[in-house]
Amino acid sequence: MRSKRIRPYALTGGRTRPRHELLMETLISVPNYDPNLSDSLMPESRTLYERARTRVSISELSALLSMPLGVVRVLVSDLAAQGAVYVHPTAAAYQHDPDVLKKILDGLSRLPV
C-alpha cells in the first residue's frame, strides 16, 4: 500500500535548491500546454504543470497543493528548465537595472501633477 505522504526529499531527488531564483511571489504560467508532456510527468509535477495553465504564484501553488514551498520551488524550477513553464520576472529582477529605473523615473515625471 502506497503512503499518501511522500517525503519531500523523495520528490526532489534530495535537492533543496532550485535552479532558478523563485521567490514566493514569482508568477509562473504554461506558454504552450502539451498534454503528452503532462502525461509523462510525475504526479506532483503534473499537478503543478496543470495548475500553471493559468498564471499562478509559487506561494499559491504551495498552499493549493499543500506542498512545502521548497519542494514547489525545486519542481517548478525543473519544469522551467524543460521549457514547460515560463517564470515571469519579479520586481526584484529589475531593482538594480539602471535602464529600468530611469524609465520608471521618466514615466513618473511625465504624470500630470
Short mmCIF file of N, CA and C in Angstrom, two decimals:
data_model
loop_
_atom_site.label_atom_id
_atom_site.label_comp_id
_atom_site.label_asym_id
_atom_site.label_seq_id
_atom_site.Cartn_x
_atom_site.Cartn_y
_atom_site.Cartn_z
N MET A 1 0.84 -1.18 0.00
CA MET A 1 0.00 0.00 0.00
C MET A 1 0.89 1.24 0.00
N ARG A 2 0.61 2.16 -0.90
CA ARG A 2 1.40 3.38 -1.03
C ARG A 2 0.96 4.42 -0.02
N SER A 3 1.93 5.06 0.61
CA SER A 3 1.66 6.11 1.57
C SER A 3 1.12 7.34 0.85
N LYS A 4 0.17 8.03 1.49
CA LYS A 4 -0.35 9.25 0.90
C LYS A 4 0.63 10.40 1.05
N ARG A 5 1.54 10.30 1.99
CA ARG A 5 2.55 11.34 2.19
C ARG A 5 3.90 10.83 1.74
N ILE A 6 4.46 11.52 0.78
CA ILE A 6 5.79 11.18 0.30
C ILE A 6 6.73 12.22 0.88
N ARG A 7 7.85 11.78 1.39
CA ARG A 7 8.81 12.71 1.97
C ARG A 7 9.27 13.69 0.90
N PRO A 8 9.36 14.97 1.27
CA PRO A 8 9.74 15.99 0.28
C PRO A 8 11.04 15.68 -0.46
N TYR A 9 12.03 15.15 0.22
CA TYR A 9 13.30 14.89 -0.47
C TYR A 9 13.16 13.80 -1.52
N ALA A 10 12.17 12.94 -1.37
CA ALA A 10 11.95 11.91 -2.40
C ALA A 10 11.40 12.55 -3.68
N LEU A 11 10.59 13.58 -3.53
CA LEU A 11 10.03 14.27 -4.70
C LEU A 11 11.08 15.06 -5.47
N THR A 12 12.06 15.57 -4.74
CA THR A 12 13.06 16.43 -5.37
C THR A 12 14.38 15.72 -5.62
N GLY A 13 14.44 14.43 -5.34
CA GLY A 13 15.69 13.69 -5.52
C GLY A 13 16.76 14.14 -4.54
N GLY A 14 16.34 14.65 -3.39
CA GLY A 14 17.28 15.11 -2.38
C GLY A 14 17.74 16.55 -2.57
N ARG A 15 17.32 17.18 -3.65
CA ARG A 15 17.73 18.57 -3.90
C ARG A 15 16.91 19.53 -3.06
N THR A 16 17.56 20.55 -2.55
CA THR A 16 16.87 21.55 -1.73
C THR A 16 16.91 22.93 -2.37
N ARG A 17 17.71 23.10 -3.40
CA ARG A 17 17.84 24.41 -4.06
C ARG A 17 17.35 24.32 -5.51
N PRO A 18 16.49 25.26 -5.89
CA PRO A 18 16.03 25.30 -7.28
C PRO A 18 17.13 25.83 -8.20
N ARG A 19 17.00 25.52 -9.48
CA ARG A 19 17.95 26.02 -10.49
C ARG A 19 17.71 27.49 -10.80
N HIS A 20 16.48 27.94 -10.60
CA HIS A 20 16.09 29.33 -10.87
C HIS A 20 15.77 30.01 -9.55
N GLU A 21 15.94 31.33 -9.51
CA GLU A 21 15.53 32.07 -8.32
C GLU A 21 14.01 32.22 -8.37
N LEU A 22 13.35 31.57 -7.44
CA LEU A 22 11.89 31.61 -7.39
C LEU A 22 11.45 32.14 -6.04
N LEU A 23 11.01 33.39 -6.03
CA LEU A 23 10.51 34.00 -4.81
C LEU A 23 9.07 33.54 -4.58
N MET A 24 8.57 33.77 -3.38
CA MET A 24 7.20 33.36 -3.09
C MET A 24 6.21 34.00 -4.05
N GLU A 25 6.48 35.26 -4.43
CA GLU A 25 5.55 35.98 -5.29
C GLU A 25 5.79 35.76 -6.78
N THR A 26 6.80 34.98 -7.12
CA THR A 26 7.10 34.72 -8.53
C THR A 26 5.90 34.05 -9.20
N LEU A 27 5.51 34.60 -10.34
CA LEU A 27 4.41 34.04 -11.12
C LEU A 27 4.97 33.10 -12.18
N ILE A 28 4.24 32.02 -12.41
CA ILE A 28 4.60 31.11 -13.49
C ILE A 28 3.35 30.85 -14.32
N SER A 29 3.58 30.43 -15.55
CA SER A 29 2.47 30.04 -16.43
C SER A 29 3.00 29.06 -17.47
N VAL A 30 2.08 28.40 -18.12
CA VAL A 30 2.42 27.44 -19.17
C VAL A 30 2.22 28.15 -20.51
N PRO A 31 3.31 28.40 -21.24
CA PRO A 31 3.16 29.12 -22.51
C PRO A 31 2.50 28.30 -23.61
N ASN A 32 2.83 27.02 -23.69
CA ASN A 32 2.26 26.13 -24.72
C ASN A 32 1.94 24.79 -24.07
N TYR A 33 0.69 24.63 -23.68
CA TYR A 33 0.30 23.41 -22.99
C TYR A 33 0.48 22.19 -23.90
N ASP A 34 1.09 21.15 -23.34
CA ASP A 34 1.33 19.91 -24.07
C ASP A 34 0.77 18.74 -23.26
N PRO A 35 -0.35 18.17 -23.68
CA PRO A 35 -0.94 17.05 -22.92
C PRO A 35 -0.03 15.84 -22.83
N ASN A 36 0.80 15.62 -23.86
CA ASN A 36 1.74 14.49 -23.80
C ASN A 36 2.79 14.71 -22.73
N LEU A 37 3.28 15.93 -22.62
CA LEU A 37 4.23 16.24 -21.56
C LEU A 37 3.57 16.04 -20.21
N SER A 38 2.37 16.53 -20.06
CA SER A 38 1.64 16.38 -18.80
C SER A 38 1.55 14.91 -18.39
N ASP A 39 1.22 14.07 -19.33
CA ASP A 39 1.09 12.63 -19.05
C ASP A 39 2.42 11.99 -18.66
N SER A 40 3.53 12.57 -19.08
CA SER A 40 4.84 11.97 -18.81
C SER A 40 5.44 12.41 -17.47
N LEU A 41 4.84 13.41 -16.82
CA LEU A 41 5.40 13.95 -15.58
C LEU A 41 4.99 13.13 -14.36
N MET A 42 5.83 13.23 -13.30
CA MET A 42 5.46 12.65 -12.01
C MET A 42 4.14 13.30 -11.57
N PRO A 43 3.35 12.62 -10.78
CA PRO A 43 2.05 13.19 -10.38
C PRO A 43 2.15 14.60 -9.78
N GLU A 44 3.14 14.84 -8.93
CA GLU A 44 3.27 16.15 -8.30
C GLU A 44 3.64 17.22 -9.31
N SER A 45 4.56 16.92 -10.20
CA SER A 45 4.94 17.87 -11.25
C SER A 45 3.79 18.08 -12.22
N ARG A 46 3.06 17.03 -12.50
CA ARG A 46 1.90 17.14 -13.39
C ARG A 46 0.87 18.09 -12.79
N THR A 47 0.63 17.97 -11.51
CA THR A 47 -0.34 18.85 -10.84
C THR A 47 0.12 20.30 -10.91
N LEU A 48 1.41 20.55 -10.68
CA LEU A 48 1.94 21.91 -10.79
C LEU A 48 1.79 22.44 -12.21
N TYR A 49 2.11 21.60 -13.18
CA TYR A 49 2.01 21.97 -14.59
C TYR A 49 0.56 22.31 -14.96
N GLU A 50 -0.35 21.49 -14.53
CA GLU A 50 -1.77 21.72 -14.84
C GLU A 50 -2.27 23.01 -14.19
N ARG A 51 -1.89 23.26 -12.94
CA ARG A 51 -2.33 24.47 -12.23
C ARG A 51 -1.76 25.73 -12.89
N ALA A 52 -0.57 25.60 -13.46
CA ALA A 52 0.09 26.76 -14.07
C ALA A 52 -0.47 27.10 -15.45
N ARG A 53 -1.49 26.40 -15.88
CA ARG A 53 -2.11 26.75 -17.17
C ARG A 53 -2.72 28.14 -17.09
N THR A 54 -3.07 28.57 -15.88
CA THR A 54 -3.41 29.96 -15.63
C THR A 54 -2.33 30.51 -14.73
N ARG A 55 -1.96 31.74 -14.92
CA ARG A 55 -0.85 32.35 -14.17
C ARG A 55 -1.08 32.20 -12.67
N VAL A 56 -0.07 31.72 -11.98
CA VAL A 56 -0.19 31.44 -10.55
C VAL A 56 1.17 31.67 -9.88
N SER A 57 1.13 32.06 -8.61
CA SER A 57 2.39 32.30 -7.89
C SER A 57 2.88 31.02 -7.23
N ILE A 58 4.16 31.02 -6.90
CA ILE A 58 4.78 29.89 -6.22
C ILE A 58 4.08 29.64 -4.88
N SER A 59 3.80 30.71 -4.14
CA SER A 59 3.16 30.53 -2.83
C SER A 59 1.73 30.00 -2.98
N GLU A 60 1.02 30.43 -4.01
CA GLU A 60 -0.34 29.90 -4.24
C GLU A 60 -0.28 28.41 -4.54
N LEU A 61 0.68 28.00 -5.36
CA LEU A 61 0.82 26.57 -5.67
C LEU A 61 1.08 25.77 -4.40
N SER A 62 1.96 26.29 -3.57
CA SER A 62 2.29 25.61 -2.32
C SER A 62 1.05 25.44 -1.46
N ALA A 63 0.27 26.51 -1.32
CA ALA A 63 -0.93 26.46 -0.50
C ALA A 63 -2.02 25.59 -1.11
N LEU A 64 -2.25 25.76 -2.41
CA LEU A 64 -3.31 24.99 -3.08
C LEU A 64 -3.06 23.48 -3.02
N LEU A 65 -1.79 23.11 -3.12
CA LEU A 65 -1.45 21.69 -3.19
C LEU A 65 -0.96 21.12 -1.87
N SER A 66 -0.96 21.95 -0.82
CA SER A 66 -0.46 21.52 0.49
C SER A 66 0.91 20.87 0.36
N MET A 67 1.78 21.53 -0.38
CA MET A 67 3.12 21.03 -0.65
C MET A 67 4.11 22.06 -0.09
N PRO A 68 5.18 21.61 0.56
CA PRO A 68 6.14 22.57 1.09
C PRO A 68 6.68 23.50 0.01
N LEU A 69 6.89 24.76 0.39
CA LEU A 69 7.35 25.77 -0.55
C LEU A 69 8.66 25.37 -1.24
N GLY A 70 9.59 24.80 -0.48
CA GLY A 70 10.87 24.39 -1.05
C GLY A 70 10.71 23.32 -2.12
N VAL A 71 9.79 22.40 -1.91
CA VAL A 71 9.54 21.35 -2.89
C VAL A 71 8.94 21.96 -4.15
N VAL A 72 7.98 22.86 -3.98
CA VAL A 72 7.36 23.53 -5.13
C VAL A 72 8.43 24.27 -5.93
N ARG A 73 9.32 24.97 -5.24
CA ARG A 73 10.38 25.71 -5.94
C ARG A 73 11.25 24.78 -6.78
N VAL A 74 11.66 23.67 -6.21
CA VAL A 74 12.53 22.74 -6.95
C VAL A 74 11.79 22.14 -8.14
N LEU A 75 10.56 21.69 -7.94
CA LEU A 75 9.81 21.06 -9.02
C LEU A 75 9.47 22.06 -10.13
N VAL A 76 9.09 23.28 -9.76
CA VAL A 76 8.80 24.31 -10.76
C VAL A 76 10.07 24.68 -11.51
N SER A 77 11.17 24.74 -10.81
CA SER A 77 12.45 25.04 -11.45
C SER A 77 12.80 23.96 -12.48
N ASP A 78 12.53 22.72 -12.15
CA ASP A 78 12.76 21.63 -13.10
C ASP A 78 11.87 21.80 -14.34
N LEU A 79 10.62 22.16 -14.12
CA LEU A 79 9.70 22.37 -15.24
C LEU A 79 10.17 23.54 -16.11
N ALA A 80 10.69 24.59 -15.47
CA ALA A 80 11.19 25.75 -16.21
C ALA A 80 12.43 25.37 -17.03
N ALA A 81 13.28 24.53 -16.47
CA ALA A 81 14.48 24.09 -17.18
C ALA A 81 14.12 23.29 -18.43
N GLN A 82 12.97 22.61 -18.39
CA GLN A 82 12.49 21.84 -19.55
C GLN A 82 11.77 22.74 -20.56
N GLY A 83 11.52 23.98 -20.18
CA GLY A 83 10.75 24.88 -21.03
C GLY A 83 9.26 24.66 -20.93
N ALA A 84 8.83 23.90 -19.93
CA ALA A 84 7.41 23.59 -19.77
C ALA A 84 6.63 24.73 -19.14
N VAL A 85 7.28 25.52 -18.28
CA VAL A 85 6.63 26.67 -17.68
C VAL A 85 7.48 27.90 -17.90
N TYR A 86 6.82 29.04 -17.92
CA TYR A 86 7.50 30.32 -18.05
C TYR A 86 7.54 30.97 -16.68
N VAL A 87 8.72 31.40 -16.26
CA VAL A 87 8.88 32.10 -14.99
C VAL A 87 8.85 33.60 -15.29
N HIS A 88 7.80 34.26 -14.82
CA HIS A 88 7.65 35.69 -15.05
C HIS A 88 8.63 36.45 -14.16
N PRO A 89 9.28 37.48 -14.69
CA PRO A 89 10.22 38.26 -13.88
C PRO A 89 9.50 38.97 -12.74
N THR A 90 10.16 39.06 -11.62
CA THR A 90 9.62 39.79 -10.47
C THR A 90 10.27 41.16 -10.39
N ALA A 91 9.75 42.00 -9.53
CA ALA A 91 10.33 43.34 -9.35
C ALA A 91 11.78 43.24 -8.91
N ALA A 92 12.11 42.20 -8.16
CA ALA A 92 13.49 42.03 -7.70
C ALA A 92 14.46 41.88 -8.87
N ALA A 93 13.98 41.37 -9.98
CA ALA A 93 14.86 41.19 -11.14
C ALA A 93 15.29 42.53 -11.74
N TYR A 94 14.52 43.58 -11.47
CA TYR A 94 14.81 44.88 -12.06
C TYR A 94 15.38 45.90 -11.07
N GLN A 95 15.54 45.51 -9.82
CA GLN A 95 15.89 46.51 -8.80
C GLN A 95 17.25 47.16 -9.02
N HIS A 96 18.16 46.51 -9.71
CA HIS A 96 19.48 47.10 -9.92
C HIS A 96 19.74 47.44 -11.39
N ASP A 97 18.70 47.44 -12.18
CA ASP A 97 18.86 47.75 -13.60
C ASP A 97 18.65 49.26 -13.79
N PRO A 98 19.73 50.00 -14.05
CA PRO A 98 19.60 51.46 -14.17
C PRO A 98 18.67 51.89 -15.30
N ASP A 99 18.61 51.13 -16.39
CA ASP A 99 17.72 51.49 -17.50
C ASP A 99 16.26 51.43 -17.08
N VAL A 100 15.91 50.40 -16.36
CA VAL A 100 14.52 50.26 -15.90
C VAL A 100 14.19 51.36 -14.91
N LEU A 101 15.11 51.63 -13.98
CA LEU A 101 14.87 52.69 -13.00
C LEU A 101 14.72 54.05 -13.69
N LYS A 102 15.52 54.30 -14.72
CA LYS A 102 15.41 55.57 -15.47
C LYS A 102 14.06 55.66 -16.17
N LYS A 103 13.61 54.56 -16.77
CA LYS A 103 12.30 54.56 -17.44
C LYS A 103 11.18 54.83 -16.45
N ILE A 104 11.29 54.27 -15.27
CA ILE A 104 10.27 54.50 -14.24
C ILE A 104 10.26 55.97 -13.84
N LEU A 105 11.44 56.53 -13.59
CA LEU A 105 11.52 57.94 -13.21
C LEU A 105 11.01 58.85 -14.33
N ASP A 106 11.36 58.54 -15.58
CA ASP A 106 10.86 59.32 -16.72
C ASP A 106 9.34 59.26 -16.80
N GLY A 107 8.78 58.08 -16.61
CA GLY A 107 7.33 57.93 -16.64
C GLY A 107 6.66 58.69 -15.52
N LEU A 108 7.25 58.65 -14.35
CA LEU A 108 6.68 59.39 -13.20
C LEU A 108 6.75 60.90 -13.42
N SER A 109 7.83 61.35 -14.04
CA SER A 109 7.97 62.80 -14.27
C SER A 109 6.98 63.32 -15.30
N ARG A 110 6.48 62.45 -16.17
CA ARG A 110 5.52 62.86 -17.19
C ARG A 110 4.08 62.84 -16.70
N LEU A 111 3.86 62.30 -15.51
CA LEU A 111 2.50 62.26 -14.96
C LEU A 111 2.03 63.67 -14.64
N PRO A 112 0.76 63.97 -14.92
CA PRO A 112 0.26 65.30 -14.56
C PRO A 112 0.20 65.45 -13.04
N VAL A 113 0.55 66.63 -12.60
CA VAL A 113 0.59 66.87 -11.15
C VAL A 113 -0.71 67.44 -10.67
#
